[in-house]
Tab-separated table of C-alpha atoms in Angstrom:
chain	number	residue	atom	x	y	z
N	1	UNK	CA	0.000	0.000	0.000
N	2	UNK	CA	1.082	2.960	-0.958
N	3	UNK	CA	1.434	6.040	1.722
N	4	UNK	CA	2.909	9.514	1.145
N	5	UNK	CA	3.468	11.711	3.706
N	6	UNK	CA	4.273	15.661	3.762
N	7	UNK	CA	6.460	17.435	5.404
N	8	UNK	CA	3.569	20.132	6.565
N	9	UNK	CA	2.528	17.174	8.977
N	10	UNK	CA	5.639	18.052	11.287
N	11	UNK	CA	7.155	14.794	10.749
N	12	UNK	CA	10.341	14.219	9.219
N	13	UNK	CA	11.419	12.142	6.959
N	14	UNK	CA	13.505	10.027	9.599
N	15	UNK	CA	10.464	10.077	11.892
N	16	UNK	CA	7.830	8.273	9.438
N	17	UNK	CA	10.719	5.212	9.413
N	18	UNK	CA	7.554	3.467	11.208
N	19	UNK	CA	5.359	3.332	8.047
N	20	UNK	CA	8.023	1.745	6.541
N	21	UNK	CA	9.183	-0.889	9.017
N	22	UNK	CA	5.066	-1.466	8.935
N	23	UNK	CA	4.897	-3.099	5.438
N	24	UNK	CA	3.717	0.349	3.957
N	25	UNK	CA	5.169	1.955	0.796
N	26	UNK	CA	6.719	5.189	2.162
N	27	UNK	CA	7.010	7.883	0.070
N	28	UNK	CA	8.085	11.237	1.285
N	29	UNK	CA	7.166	14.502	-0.306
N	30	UNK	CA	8.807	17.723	1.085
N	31	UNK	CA	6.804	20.517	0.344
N	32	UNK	CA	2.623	20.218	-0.196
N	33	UNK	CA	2.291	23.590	-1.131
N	34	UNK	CA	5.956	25.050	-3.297
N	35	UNK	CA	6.696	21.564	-4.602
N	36	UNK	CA	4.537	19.209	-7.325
N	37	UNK	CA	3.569	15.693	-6.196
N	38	UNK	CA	5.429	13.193	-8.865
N	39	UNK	CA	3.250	10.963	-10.671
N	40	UNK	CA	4.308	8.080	-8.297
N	41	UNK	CA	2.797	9.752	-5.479
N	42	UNK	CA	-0.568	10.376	-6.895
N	43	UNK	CA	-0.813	7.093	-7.249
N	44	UNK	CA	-0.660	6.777	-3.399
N	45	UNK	CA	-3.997	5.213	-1.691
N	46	UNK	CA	-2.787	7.153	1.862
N	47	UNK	CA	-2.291	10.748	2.084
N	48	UNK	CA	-0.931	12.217	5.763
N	49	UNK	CA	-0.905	15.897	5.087
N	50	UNK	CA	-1.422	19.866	6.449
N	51	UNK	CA	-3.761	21.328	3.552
N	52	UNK	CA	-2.199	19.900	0.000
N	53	UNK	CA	-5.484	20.416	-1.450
N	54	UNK	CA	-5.150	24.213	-0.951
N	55	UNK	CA	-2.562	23.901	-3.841
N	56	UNK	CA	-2.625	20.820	-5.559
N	57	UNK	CA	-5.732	19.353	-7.364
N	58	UNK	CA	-7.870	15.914	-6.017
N	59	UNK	CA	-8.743	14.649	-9.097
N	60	UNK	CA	-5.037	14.159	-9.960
N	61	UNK	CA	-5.295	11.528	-7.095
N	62	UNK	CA	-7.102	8.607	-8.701
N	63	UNK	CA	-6.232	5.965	-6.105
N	64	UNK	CA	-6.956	7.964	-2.776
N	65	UNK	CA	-8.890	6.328	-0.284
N	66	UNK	CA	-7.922	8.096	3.213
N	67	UNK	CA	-6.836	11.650	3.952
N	68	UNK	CA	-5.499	12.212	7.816
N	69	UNK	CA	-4.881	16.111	8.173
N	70	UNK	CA	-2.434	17.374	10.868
N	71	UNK	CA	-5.039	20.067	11.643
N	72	UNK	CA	-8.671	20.771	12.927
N	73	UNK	CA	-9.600	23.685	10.801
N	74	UNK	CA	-12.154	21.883	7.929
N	75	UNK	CA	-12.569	25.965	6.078
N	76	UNK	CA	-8.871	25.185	4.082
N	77	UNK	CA	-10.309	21.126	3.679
N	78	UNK	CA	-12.193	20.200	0.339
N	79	UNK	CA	-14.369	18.201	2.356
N	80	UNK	CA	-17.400	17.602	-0.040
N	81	UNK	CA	-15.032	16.494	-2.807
N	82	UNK	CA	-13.693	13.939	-0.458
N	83	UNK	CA	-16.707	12.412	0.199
N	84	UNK	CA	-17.997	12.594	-3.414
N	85	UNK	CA	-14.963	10.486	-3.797
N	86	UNK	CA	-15.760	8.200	-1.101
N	87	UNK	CA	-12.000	9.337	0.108
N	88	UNK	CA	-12.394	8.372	4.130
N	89	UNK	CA	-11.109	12.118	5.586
N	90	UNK	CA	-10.177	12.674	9.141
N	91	UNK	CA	-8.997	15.490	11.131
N	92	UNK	CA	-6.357	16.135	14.255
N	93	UNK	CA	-9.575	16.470	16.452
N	94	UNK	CA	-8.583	15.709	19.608
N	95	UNK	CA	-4.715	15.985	19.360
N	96	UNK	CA	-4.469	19.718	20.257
N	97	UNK	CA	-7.203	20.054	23.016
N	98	UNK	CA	-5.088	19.910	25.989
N	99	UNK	CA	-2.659	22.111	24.862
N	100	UNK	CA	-4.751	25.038	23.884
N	101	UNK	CA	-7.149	24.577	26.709
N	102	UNK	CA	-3.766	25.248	28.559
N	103	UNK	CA	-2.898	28.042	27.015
N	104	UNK	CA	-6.570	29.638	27.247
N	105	UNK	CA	-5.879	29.673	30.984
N	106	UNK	CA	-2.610	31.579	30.942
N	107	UNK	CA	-3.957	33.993	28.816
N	108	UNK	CA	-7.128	34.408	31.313
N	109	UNK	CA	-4.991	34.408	33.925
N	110	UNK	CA	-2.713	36.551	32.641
N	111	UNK	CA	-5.707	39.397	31.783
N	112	UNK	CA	-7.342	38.967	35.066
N	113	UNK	CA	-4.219	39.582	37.110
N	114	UNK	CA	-2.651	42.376	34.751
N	115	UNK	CA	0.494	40.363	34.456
N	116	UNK	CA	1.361	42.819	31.692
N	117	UNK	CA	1.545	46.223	33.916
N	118	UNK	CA	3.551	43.678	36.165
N	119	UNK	CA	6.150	42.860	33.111
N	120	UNK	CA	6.113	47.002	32.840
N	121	UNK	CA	6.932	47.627	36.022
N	122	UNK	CA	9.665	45.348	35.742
N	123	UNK	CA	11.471	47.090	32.705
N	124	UNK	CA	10.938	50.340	34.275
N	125	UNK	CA	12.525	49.074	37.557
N	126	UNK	CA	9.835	50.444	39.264
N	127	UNK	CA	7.760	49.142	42.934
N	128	UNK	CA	3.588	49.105	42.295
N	129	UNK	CA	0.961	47.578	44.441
N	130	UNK	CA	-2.135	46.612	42.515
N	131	UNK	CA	-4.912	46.384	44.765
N	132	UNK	CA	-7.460	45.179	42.190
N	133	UNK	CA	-6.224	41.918	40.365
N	134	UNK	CA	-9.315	40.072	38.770
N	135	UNK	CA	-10.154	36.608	39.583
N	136	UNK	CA	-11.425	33.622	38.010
N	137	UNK	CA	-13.264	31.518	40.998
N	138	UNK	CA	-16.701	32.381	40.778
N	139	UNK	CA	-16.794	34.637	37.722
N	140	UNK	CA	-19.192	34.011	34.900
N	141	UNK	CA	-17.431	32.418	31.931
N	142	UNK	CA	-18.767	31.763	28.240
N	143	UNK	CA	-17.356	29.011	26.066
N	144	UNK	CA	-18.314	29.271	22.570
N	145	UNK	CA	-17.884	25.684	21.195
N	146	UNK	CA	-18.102	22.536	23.198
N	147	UNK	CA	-16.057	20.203	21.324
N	148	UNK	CA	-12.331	18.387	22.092
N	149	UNK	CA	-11.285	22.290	22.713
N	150	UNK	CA	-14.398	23.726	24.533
N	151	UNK	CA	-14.646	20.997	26.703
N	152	UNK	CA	-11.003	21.145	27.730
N	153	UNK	CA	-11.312	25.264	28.776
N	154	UNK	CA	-14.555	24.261	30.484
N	155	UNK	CA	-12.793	21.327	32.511
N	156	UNK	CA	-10.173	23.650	33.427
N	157	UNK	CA	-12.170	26.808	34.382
N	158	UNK	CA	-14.349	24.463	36.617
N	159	UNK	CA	-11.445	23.566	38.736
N	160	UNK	CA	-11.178	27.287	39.311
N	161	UNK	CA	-14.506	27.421	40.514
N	162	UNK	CA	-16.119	29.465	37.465
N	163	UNK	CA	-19.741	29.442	36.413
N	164	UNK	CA	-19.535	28.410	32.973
N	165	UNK	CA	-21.933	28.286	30.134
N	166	UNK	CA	-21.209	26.545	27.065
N	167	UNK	CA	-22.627	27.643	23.319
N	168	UNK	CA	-23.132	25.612	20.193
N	169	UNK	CA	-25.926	25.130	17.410
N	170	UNK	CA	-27.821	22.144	19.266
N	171	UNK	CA	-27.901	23.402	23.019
N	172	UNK	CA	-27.022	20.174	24.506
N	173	UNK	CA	-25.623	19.799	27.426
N	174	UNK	CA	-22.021	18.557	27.697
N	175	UNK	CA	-19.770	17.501	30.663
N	176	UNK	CA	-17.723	20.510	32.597
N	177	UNK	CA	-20.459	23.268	31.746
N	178	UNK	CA	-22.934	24.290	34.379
N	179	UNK	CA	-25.076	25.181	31.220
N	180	UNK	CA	-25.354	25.268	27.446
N	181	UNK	CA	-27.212	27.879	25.397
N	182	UNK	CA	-27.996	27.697	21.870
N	183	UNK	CA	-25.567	30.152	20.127
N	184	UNK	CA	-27.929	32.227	18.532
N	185	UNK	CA	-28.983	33.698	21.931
N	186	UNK	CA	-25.370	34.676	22.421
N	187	UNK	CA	-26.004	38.475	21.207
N	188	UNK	CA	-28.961	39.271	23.815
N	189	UNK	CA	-26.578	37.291	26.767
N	190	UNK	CA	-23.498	38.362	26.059
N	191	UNK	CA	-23.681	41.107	28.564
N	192	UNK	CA	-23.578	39.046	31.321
N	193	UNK	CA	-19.847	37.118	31.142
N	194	UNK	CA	-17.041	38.256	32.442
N	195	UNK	CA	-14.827	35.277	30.706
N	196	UNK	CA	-14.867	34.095	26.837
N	197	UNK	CA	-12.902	31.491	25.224
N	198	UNK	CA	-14.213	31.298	21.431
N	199	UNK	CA	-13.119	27.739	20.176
N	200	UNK	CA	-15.513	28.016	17.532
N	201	UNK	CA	-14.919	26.799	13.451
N	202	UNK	CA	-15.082	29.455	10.736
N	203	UNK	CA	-17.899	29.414	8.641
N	204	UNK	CA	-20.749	31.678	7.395
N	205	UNK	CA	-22.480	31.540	10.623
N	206	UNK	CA	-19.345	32.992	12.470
N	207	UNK	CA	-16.958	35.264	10.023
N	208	UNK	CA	-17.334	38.662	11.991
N	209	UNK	CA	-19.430	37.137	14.415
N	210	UNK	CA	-17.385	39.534	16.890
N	211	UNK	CA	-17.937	42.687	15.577
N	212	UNK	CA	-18.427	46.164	16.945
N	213	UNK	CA	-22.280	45.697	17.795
N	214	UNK	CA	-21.199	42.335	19.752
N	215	UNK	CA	-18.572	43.578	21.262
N	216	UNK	CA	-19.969	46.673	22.475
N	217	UNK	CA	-22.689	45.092	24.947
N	218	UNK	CA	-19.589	43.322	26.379
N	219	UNK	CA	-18.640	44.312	30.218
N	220	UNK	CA	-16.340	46.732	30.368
N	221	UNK	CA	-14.500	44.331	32.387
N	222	UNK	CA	-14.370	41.282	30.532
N	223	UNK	CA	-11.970	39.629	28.652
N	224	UNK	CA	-11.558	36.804	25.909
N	225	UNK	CA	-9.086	35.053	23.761
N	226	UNK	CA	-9.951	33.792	20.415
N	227	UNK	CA	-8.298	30.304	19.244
N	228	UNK	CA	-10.544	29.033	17.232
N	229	UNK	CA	-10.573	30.448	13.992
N	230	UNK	CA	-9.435	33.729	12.353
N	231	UNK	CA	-11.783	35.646	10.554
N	232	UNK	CA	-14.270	35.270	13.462
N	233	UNK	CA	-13.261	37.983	15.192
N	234	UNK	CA	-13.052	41.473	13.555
N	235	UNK	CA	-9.415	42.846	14.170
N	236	UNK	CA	-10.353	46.269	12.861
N	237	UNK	CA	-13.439	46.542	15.524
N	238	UNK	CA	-11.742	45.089	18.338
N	239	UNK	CA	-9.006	47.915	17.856
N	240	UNK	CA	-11.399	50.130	18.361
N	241	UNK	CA	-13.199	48.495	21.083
N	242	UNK	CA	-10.209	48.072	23.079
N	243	UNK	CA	-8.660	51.596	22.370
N	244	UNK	CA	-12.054	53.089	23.750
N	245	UNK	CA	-11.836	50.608	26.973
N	246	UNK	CA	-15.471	49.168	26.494
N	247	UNK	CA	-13.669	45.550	26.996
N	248	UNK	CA	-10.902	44.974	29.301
N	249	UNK	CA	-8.724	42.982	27.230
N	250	UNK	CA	-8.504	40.601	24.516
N	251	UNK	CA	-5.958	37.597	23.426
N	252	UNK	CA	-5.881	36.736	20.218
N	253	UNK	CA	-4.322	33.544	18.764
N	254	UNK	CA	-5.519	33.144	14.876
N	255	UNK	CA	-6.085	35.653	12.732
N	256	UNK	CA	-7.967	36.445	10.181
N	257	UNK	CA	-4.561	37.044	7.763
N	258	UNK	CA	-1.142	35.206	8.583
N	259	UNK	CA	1.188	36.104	9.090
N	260	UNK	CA	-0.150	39.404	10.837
N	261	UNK	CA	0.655	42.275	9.164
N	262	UNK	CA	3.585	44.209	11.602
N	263	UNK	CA	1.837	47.042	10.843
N	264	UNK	CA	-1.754	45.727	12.469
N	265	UNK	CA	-2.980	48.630	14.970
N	266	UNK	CA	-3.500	45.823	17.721
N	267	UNK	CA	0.017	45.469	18.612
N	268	UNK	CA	0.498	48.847	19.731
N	269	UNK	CA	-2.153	48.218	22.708
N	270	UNK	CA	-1.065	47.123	25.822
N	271	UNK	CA	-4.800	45.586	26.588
N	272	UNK	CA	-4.153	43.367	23.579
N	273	UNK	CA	-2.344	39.977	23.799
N	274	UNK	CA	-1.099	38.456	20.794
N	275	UNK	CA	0.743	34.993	19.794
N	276	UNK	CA	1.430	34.101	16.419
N	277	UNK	CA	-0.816	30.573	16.141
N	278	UNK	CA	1.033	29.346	18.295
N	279	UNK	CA	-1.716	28.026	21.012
N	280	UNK	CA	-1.820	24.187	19.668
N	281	UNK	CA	2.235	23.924	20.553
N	282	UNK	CA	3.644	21.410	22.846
N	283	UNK	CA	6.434	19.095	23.707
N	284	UNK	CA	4.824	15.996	22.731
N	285	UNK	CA	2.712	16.923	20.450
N	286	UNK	CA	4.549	14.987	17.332
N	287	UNK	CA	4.281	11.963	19.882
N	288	UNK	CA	0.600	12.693	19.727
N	289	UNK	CA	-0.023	13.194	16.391
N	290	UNK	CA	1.480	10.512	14.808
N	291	UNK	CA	0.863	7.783	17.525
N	292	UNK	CA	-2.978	9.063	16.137
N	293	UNK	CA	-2.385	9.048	12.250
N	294	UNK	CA	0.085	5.664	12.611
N	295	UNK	CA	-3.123	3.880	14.598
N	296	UNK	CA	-5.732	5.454	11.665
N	297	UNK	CA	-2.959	3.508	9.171
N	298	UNK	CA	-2.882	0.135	10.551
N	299	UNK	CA	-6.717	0.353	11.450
N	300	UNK	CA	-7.125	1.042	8.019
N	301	UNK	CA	-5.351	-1.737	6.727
N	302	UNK	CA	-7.054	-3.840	8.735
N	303	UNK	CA	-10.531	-2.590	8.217
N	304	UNK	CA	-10.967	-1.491	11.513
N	305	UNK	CA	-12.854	2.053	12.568
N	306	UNK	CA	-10.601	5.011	11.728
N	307	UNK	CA	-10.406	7.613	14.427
N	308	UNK	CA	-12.142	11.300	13.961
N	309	UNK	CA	-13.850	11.005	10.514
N	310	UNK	CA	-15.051	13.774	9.464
């Protein structure tokens, strides 16, 4: 059986040496998006990959019959195609939710206890009480998604003793929320949280779903990271929201270009936390990943179930 895999997945070329030692036919391409796929790989019937499909064309793949992606995001996937194909596709679901739930926290925790005017006082070698540090125990969080990720930040704010209400399409209740809402009640509620974590996928129903009109019947004292999607979040309203001080702060992970621009307005505000994508990171996380697509392989072979089908 043949089995390419792309660099984009993370894994080098000495690290897939497990396909091969399998039985599979390992075939190595180094670049999805700057680099053709030979004719021999087209032919493959396994593809491990990022996005190829953003640059390379499906019907060139006449013998493709599973698709593992090293990401969650489906908006960059040609997911109808694949299953007009009957190509089995499945996503990392699952393999980054610990990680980002993580790093929802520290940003939470970092907003609610002003760590940044902390990290000034440092460079200015200067000695500042601050009487009023924010808390998390108690406070009224909204989790906008309750999947691998949303249920991960809601696990995590209920050991901090939060009061959290989850939001997605269906309203059903999942573990680790105190409540769920259906999401489009989220404008008229809104008000109320003093906590958001948006985990949510970009689609029609969310591009700009933050906006100004949203964002304005925000507390003035809440905060909220995005790491779900870019594009869900307008950057050019939540400039202005945050340069006015309607909202106390805001993290934001994914963008709605990447790179960011240098020149985006939201870097010069100190009530504005930014990382570069860079949420999903973590030690093991190659471990993770392809101890999950290496299990989807053999399964496959052996006509066993195949782990987060999309």
């Amino acid at each position: 059986m043949k089995v390419v895999v792309t660099n984009r997945t993370g894994f080098t070329k000495e690290m897939c040496q497990p396909i091969a030692d399998a039985g599979f036919e390992l075939l190595y391409h180094e670049d999805e998006k700057g680099t053709p796929f030979t004719e021999e790989e087209k032919q493959c019937e396994v593809l491990w990959m990022h996005n190829a499909f953003s640059f390379n064309d499906l019907n060139e793949f006449p013998n493709l019959k599973l698709v593992c992606a090293a990401m969650m995001g489906l908006d960059v996937q040609p997911v109808e195609e694949f299953h007009q194909r009957g190509i089995t596709f499945c996503n990392a679901r699952n393999v980054y939710d610990i990680p980002i739930a993580e790093f929802v926290m520290m940003r939470l925790l970092e907003m609610k206890k002003r760590a940044y005017e902390f990290e000034q006082q440092k460079r200015e070698h200067r000695w500042e009480q601050l009487r009023l540090l924010g808390r998390i125990n108690q406070q009224k969080a909204a989790v906008l998604g309750t999947g691998g990720i949303g249920g991960q930040i809601a696990k995590r704010l209920w050991a901090f003793g939060a009061d959290i209400t989850g939001y997605n399409r269906s309203g059903r209740t999942k573990e680790y929320f105190h409540r769920v809402h259906i999401i489009d009640h989220l404008a008229e509620e809104i008000g109320q949280y003093d906590l958001i974590a948006i985990a949510l996928p970009k689609d029609d129903s969310t591009v700009n779903l933050f906006n100004k009109d949203l964002m304005s019947k925000m507390k003035p004292t809440a905060c909220f990271i995005n790491v779900g999607r870019g594009g869900v979040v307008n950057e050019d309203d939540l400039y202005d929201i945050l340069k006015e001080g309607k909202i106390a702060a805001a993290a934001l992970d994914v963008y709605t270009q990447e790179p960011l621009s240098p020149e985006c307005k939201l870097l010069e505000l100190p009530n504005f936390y930014f990382s570069p994508h860079n949420s999903y990171s973590s030690e093991d996380n190659d471990e993770v990943m392809f101890a999950w697509m290496m299990e989807n392989l053999l399964n496959y072979r052996e006509g066993k179930p195949i782990k987060n089908v999309v």
